[in-house]
Amino acid sequence: MLKINAARELNEEVGVSEEYALNNLHFIGLINDDKTEVGQVHVGVVYECKVNKQLVEVKEDDTLVIKWMTGEEAKAEENYETWSEFLKPIF
């Protein structure tokens, strides 16, 4: 069920077809953060989906900014939300 919802979100937000996402989403792990109020009542589910960047389009341009970066460039960014910071070591 989580994978199905992740595929739907990819389609709604960046135009990746649900079928492609379902076939290419790979479970990475879970994120738990008991240091924040949100983290105390939520768990993060991490998936990876490799896509052709020419097939990605921003569908929610009022809330999303897409920027293609190398892993090292992504690690250097400083404006991540708390849960995204946990992912930096695996970029």
Short mmCIF file of N, CA and C in Angstrom, two decimals:
data_model
loop_
_atom_site.label_atom_id
_atom_site.label_comp_id
_atom_site.label_asym_id
_atom_site.label_seq_id
_atom_site.Cartn_x
_atom_site.Cartn_y
_atom_site.Cartn_z
N MET A 1 0.82 -1.18 0.00
CA MET A 1 0.00 0.00 0.00
C MET A 1 0.88 1.26 0.00
N LEU A 2 1.96 1.28 0.78
CA LEU A 2 2.84 2.44 0.80
C LEU A 2 3.46 2.68 -0.57
N LYS A 3 3.86 1.61 -1.23
CA LYS A 3 4.48 1.74 -2.56
C LYS A 3 3.47 2.30 -3.56
N ILE A 4 2.24 1.86 -3.48
CA ILE A 4 1.19 2.36 -4.37
C ILE A 4 0.99 3.86 -4.15
N ASN A 5 0.96 4.28 -2.90
CA ASN A 5 0.79 5.70 -2.60
C ASN A 5 2.00 6.52 -3.03
N ALA A 6 3.20 5.97 -2.88
CA ALA A 6 4.40 6.67 -3.34
C ALA A 6 4.36 6.85 -4.86
N ALA A 7 3.92 5.82 -5.57
CA ALA A 7 3.81 5.90 -7.03
C ALA A 7 2.79 6.96 -7.44
N ARG A 8 1.67 7.02 -6.73
CA ARG A 8 0.65 8.03 -7.03
C ARG A 8 1.21 9.44 -6.80
N GLU A 9 1.94 9.63 -5.70
CA GLU A 9 2.53 10.93 -5.40
C GLU A 9 3.54 11.35 -6.47
N LEU A 10 4.37 10.42 -6.93
CA LEU A 10 5.33 10.74 -7.99
C LEU A 10 4.60 11.19 -9.25
N ASN A 11 3.50 10.53 -9.55
CA ASN A 11 2.72 10.92 -10.73
C ASN A 11 2.10 12.30 -10.55
N GLU A 12 1.49 12.54 -9.40
CA GLU A 12 0.81 13.81 -9.17
C GLU A 12 1.78 14.99 -9.10
N GLU A 13 2.97 14.77 -8.54
CA GLU A 13 3.88 15.89 -8.31
C GLU A 13 4.89 16.12 -9.42
N VAL A 14 5.37 15.05 -10.06
CA VAL A 14 6.41 15.23 -11.08
C VAL A 14 6.16 14.45 -12.37
N GLY A 15 4.95 13.93 -12.56
CA GLY A 15 4.58 13.35 -13.83
C GLY A 15 5.13 11.97 -14.15
N VAL A 16 5.77 11.30 -13.19
CA VAL A 16 6.26 9.94 -13.43
C VAL A 16 5.05 9.02 -13.46
N SER A 17 4.92 8.20 -14.49
CA SER A 17 3.74 7.34 -14.59
C SER A 17 3.70 6.38 -13.40
N GLU A 18 2.50 6.11 -12.92
CA GLU A 18 2.34 5.21 -11.78
C GLU A 18 2.89 3.82 -12.10
N GLU A 19 2.66 3.35 -13.32
CA GLU A 19 3.16 2.02 -13.70
C GLU A 19 4.69 1.99 -13.63
N TYR A 20 5.34 3.01 -14.19
CA TYR A 20 6.80 3.06 -14.14
C TYR A 20 7.27 3.09 -12.69
N ALA A 21 6.65 3.95 -11.88
CA ALA A 21 7.06 4.08 -10.48
C ALA A 21 6.90 2.76 -9.74
N LEU A 22 5.78 2.08 -9.92
CA LEU A 22 5.56 0.81 -9.22
C LEU A 22 6.63 -0.22 -9.58
N ASN A 23 7.09 -0.20 -10.82
CA ASN A 23 8.11 -1.15 -11.26
C ASN A 23 9.53 -0.74 -10.87
N ASN A 24 9.72 0.52 -10.48
CA ASN A 24 11.08 1.03 -10.24
C ASN A 24 11.31 1.62 -8.85
N LEU A 25 10.30 1.65 -8.02
CA LEU A 25 10.48 2.10 -6.64
C LEU A 25 11.12 0.98 -5.83
N HIS A 26 12.18 1.32 -5.12
CA HIS A 26 12.88 0.34 -4.30
C HIS A 26 12.93 0.85 -2.86
N PHE A 27 12.46 0.02 -1.94
CA PHE A 27 12.43 0.38 -0.53
C PHE A 27 13.85 0.51 0.01
N ILE A 28 14.14 1.63 0.67
CA ILE A 28 15.46 1.87 1.26
C ILE A 28 15.42 1.66 2.78
N GLY A 29 14.41 2.21 3.43
CA GLY A 29 14.33 2.06 4.89
C GLY A 29 13.35 3.03 5.51
N LEU A 30 13.43 3.14 6.82
CA LEU A 30 12.53 3.99 7.58
C LEU A 30 13.32 5.08 8.29
N ILE A 31 12.67 6.20 8.54
CA ILE A 31 13.27 7.29 9.30
C ILE A 31 12.41 7.51 10.54
N ASN A 32 13.07 7.59 11.68
CA ASN A 32 12.40 7.89 12.94
C ASN A 32 13.13 9.06 13.60
N ASP A 33 12.37 10.05 14.05
CA ASP A 33 12.96 11.21 14.70
C ASP A 33 12.13 11.58 15.91
N ASP A 34 12.55 11.14 17.08
CA ASP A 34 11.80 11.44 18.30
C ASP A 34 12.14 12.80 18.90
N LYS A 35 12.98 13.59 18.22
CA LYS A 35 13.40 14.89 18.76
C LYS A 35 12.43 16.02 18.45
N THR A 36 11.51 15.78 17.49
CA THR A 36 10.55 16.83 17.14
C THR A 36 9.14 16.32 17.41
N GLU A 37 8.19 17.25 17.57
CA GLU A 37 6.80 16.85 17.80
C GLU A 37 6.26 16.03 16.64
N VAL A 38 6.56 16.47 15.42
CA VAL A 38 6.10 15.74 14.24
C VAL A 38 6.73 14.35 14.21
N GLY A 39 8.03 14.28 14.45
CA GLY A 39 8.74 13.02 14.41
C GLY A 39 8.27 12.02 15.46
N GLN A 40 7.75 12.52 16.57
CA GLN A 40 7.27 11.63 17.63
C GLN A 40 6.00 10.90 17.26
N VAL A 41 5.27 11.40 16.28
CA VAL A 41 4.00 10.77 15.90
C VAL A 41 3.97 10.31 14.44
N HIS A 42 5.11 10.42 13.75
CA HIS A 42 5.19 9.99 12.35
C HIS A 42 6.45 9.16 12.13
N VAL A 43 6.41 8.39 11.07
CA VAL A 43 7.60 7.66 10.63
C VAL A 43 7.78 7.98 9.14
N GLY A 44 9.01 8.13 8.71
CA GLY A 44 9.29 8.38 7.30
C GLY A 44 9.60 7.08 6.59
N VAL A 45 9.07 6.91 5.40
CA VAL A 45 9.33 5.73 4.58
C VAL A 45 10.14 6.20 3.37
N VAL A 46 11.30 5.60 3.16
CA VAL A 46 12.22 6.05 2.12
C VAL A 46 12.24 5.04 0.97
N TYR A 47 11.96 5.55 -0.23
CA TYR A 47 12.06 4.77 -1.46
C TYR A 47 13.02 5.48 -2.40
N GLU A 48 13.61 4.73 -3.30
CA GLU A 48 14.42 5.28 -4.39
C GLU A 48 13.74 4.91 -5.70
N CYS A 49 13.70 5.86 -6.63
CA CYS A 49 13.17 5.60 -7.96
C CYS A 49 14.04 6.34 -8.96
N LYS A 50 14.78 5.60 -9.76
CA LYS A 50 15.63 6.22 -10.78
C LYS A 50 14.78 6.55 -11.99
N VAL A 51 14.88 7.80 -12.46
CA VAL A 51 14.07 8.25 -13.58
C VAL A 51 14.93 9.00 -14.59
N ASN A 52 14.44 9.05 -15.81
CA ASN A 52 15.05 9.86 -16.85
C ASN A 52 14.59 11.30 -16.61
N LYS A 53 15.53 12.21 -16.37
CA LYS A 53 15.12 13.57 -16.00
C LYS A 53 14.34 14.28 -17.09
N GLN A 54 14.44 13.84 -18.34
CA GLN A 54 13.64 14.44 -19.41
C GLN A 54 12.16 14.09 -19.26
N LEU A 55 11.86 13.06 -18.49
CA LEU A 55 10.47 12.65 -18.31
C LEU A 55 9.83 13.27 -17.07
N VAL A 56 10.59 14.06 -16.33
CA VAL A 56 10.08 14.67 -15.11
C VAL A 56 9.61 16.09 -15.40
N GLU A 57 8.43 16.41 -14.91
CA GLU A 57 7.89 17.76 -15.05
C GLU A 57 7.29 18.18 -13.71
N VAL A 58 7.51 19.41 -13.34
CA VAL A 58 6.94 19.91 -12.09
C VAL A 58 5.46 20.15 -12.31
N LYS A 59 4.62 19.44 -11.58
CA LYS A 59 3.19 19.63 -11.70
C LYS A 59 2.65 20.53 -10.59
N GLU A 60 3.37 20.63 -9.50
CA GLU A 60 2.95 21.48 -8.38
C GLU A 60 3.96 22.62 -8.25
N ASP A 61 3.97 23.50 -9.24
CA ASP A 61 5.01 24.54 -9.28
C ASP A 61 4.87 25.60 -8.19
N ASP A 62 3.75 25.60 -7.47
CA ASP A 62 3.62 26.53 -6.35
C ASP A 62 4.31 26.00 -5.09
N THR A 63 4.62 24.70 -5.05
CA THR A 63 5.25 24.12 -3.86
C THR A 63 6.55 23.39 -4.14
N LEU A 64 6.82 23.04 -5.39
CA LEU A 64 8.00 22.24 -5.72
C LEU A 64 9.02 23.01 -6.53
N VAL A 65 10.27 22.78 -6.21
CA VAL A 65 11.37 23.26 -7.02
C VAL A 65 12.26 22.05 -7.27
N ILE A 66 12.46 21.69 -8.53
CA ILE A 66 13.30 20.54 -8.85
C ILE A 66 14.65 21.05 -9.33
N LYS A 67 15.67 20.48 -8.76
CA LYS A 67 17.04 20.86 -9.12
C LYS A 67 17.85 19.57 -9.18
N TRP A 68 18.43 19.25 -10.33
CA TRP A 68 19.23 18.04 -10.48
C TRP A 68 20.63 18.31 -9.95
N MET A 69 21.10 17.42 -9.07
CA MET A 69 22.41 17.58 -8.45
C MET A 69 23.11 16.23 -8.33
N THR A 70 24.42 16.29 -8.22
CA THR A 70 25.18 15.09 -7.88
C THR A 70 24.97 14.84 -6.38
N GLY A 71 25.38 13.66 -5.92
CA GLY A 71 25.28 13.36 -4.49
C GLY A 71 26.04 14.35 -3.65
N GLU A 72 27.23 14.72 -4.10
CA GLU A 72 28.05 15.68 -3.34
C GLU A 72 27.40 17.05 -3.30
N GLU A 73 26.81 17.48 -4.40
CA GLU A 73 26.11 18.77 -4.42
C GLU A 73 24.91 18.74 -3.47
N ALA A 74 24.20 17.62 -3.46
CA ALA A 74 23.04 17.50 -2.57
C ALA A 74 23.45 17.54 -1.11
N LYS A 75 24.58 16.90 -0.79
CA LYS A 75 25.07 16.92 0.60
C LYS A 75 25.44 18.33 1.04
N ALA A 76 25.87 19.17 0.12
CA ALA A 76 26.30 20.53 0.45
C ALA A 76 25.12 21.48 0.70
N GLU A 77 23.93 21.11 0.23
CA GLU A 77 22.75 21.96 0.44
C GLU A 77 22.45 22.06 1.94
N GLU A 78 21.93 23.20 2.36
CA GLU A 78 21.71 23.43 3.78
C GLU A 78 20.25 23.62 4.17
N ASN A 79 19.35 23.75 3.23
CA ASN A 79 17.97 24.09 3.57
C ASN A 79 17.02 22.90 3.54
N TYR A 80 17.47 21.76 4.01
CA TYR A 80 16.61 20.58 4.05
C TYR A 80 15.77 20.56 5.32
N GLU A 81 14.59 19.94 5.23
CA GLU A 81 13.83 19.69 6.44
C GLU A 81 14.54 18.59 7.23
N THR A 82 14.18 18.43 8.48
CA THR A 82 14.88 17.52 9.38
C THR A 82 15.01 16.11 8.81
N TRP A 83 13.92 15.54 8.31
CA TRP A 83 13.97 14.15 7.85
C TRP A 83 14.90 14.00 6.65
N SER A 84 14.92 14.99 5.78
CA SER A 84 15.81 14.92 4.62
C SER A 84 17.28 14.98 5.04
N GLU A 85 17.57 15.67 6.12
CA GLU A 85 18.94 15.72 6.63
C GLU A 85 19.45 14.32 6.97
N PHE A 86 18.55 13.46 7.46
CA PHE A 86 18.95 12.09 7.80
C PHE A 86 19.41 11.31 6.57
N LEU A 87 19.00 11.72 5.38
CA LEU A 87 19.34 11.00 4.16
C LEU A 87 20.69 11.41 3.58
N LYS A 88 21.24 12.51 4.02
CA LYS A 88 22.50 13.00 3.44
C LYS A 88 23.61 11.95 3.40
N PRO A 89 23.80 11.15 4.43
CA PRO A 89 24.89 10.16 4.37
C PRO A 89 24.76 9.14 3.24
N ILE A 90 23.55 8.94 2.71
CA ILE A 90 23.41 7.94 1.64
C ILE A 90 23.27 8.56 0.26
N PHE A 91 23.39 9.88 0.15
CA PHE A 91 23.32 10.54 -1.16
C PHE A 91 24.45 10.07 -2.02
#
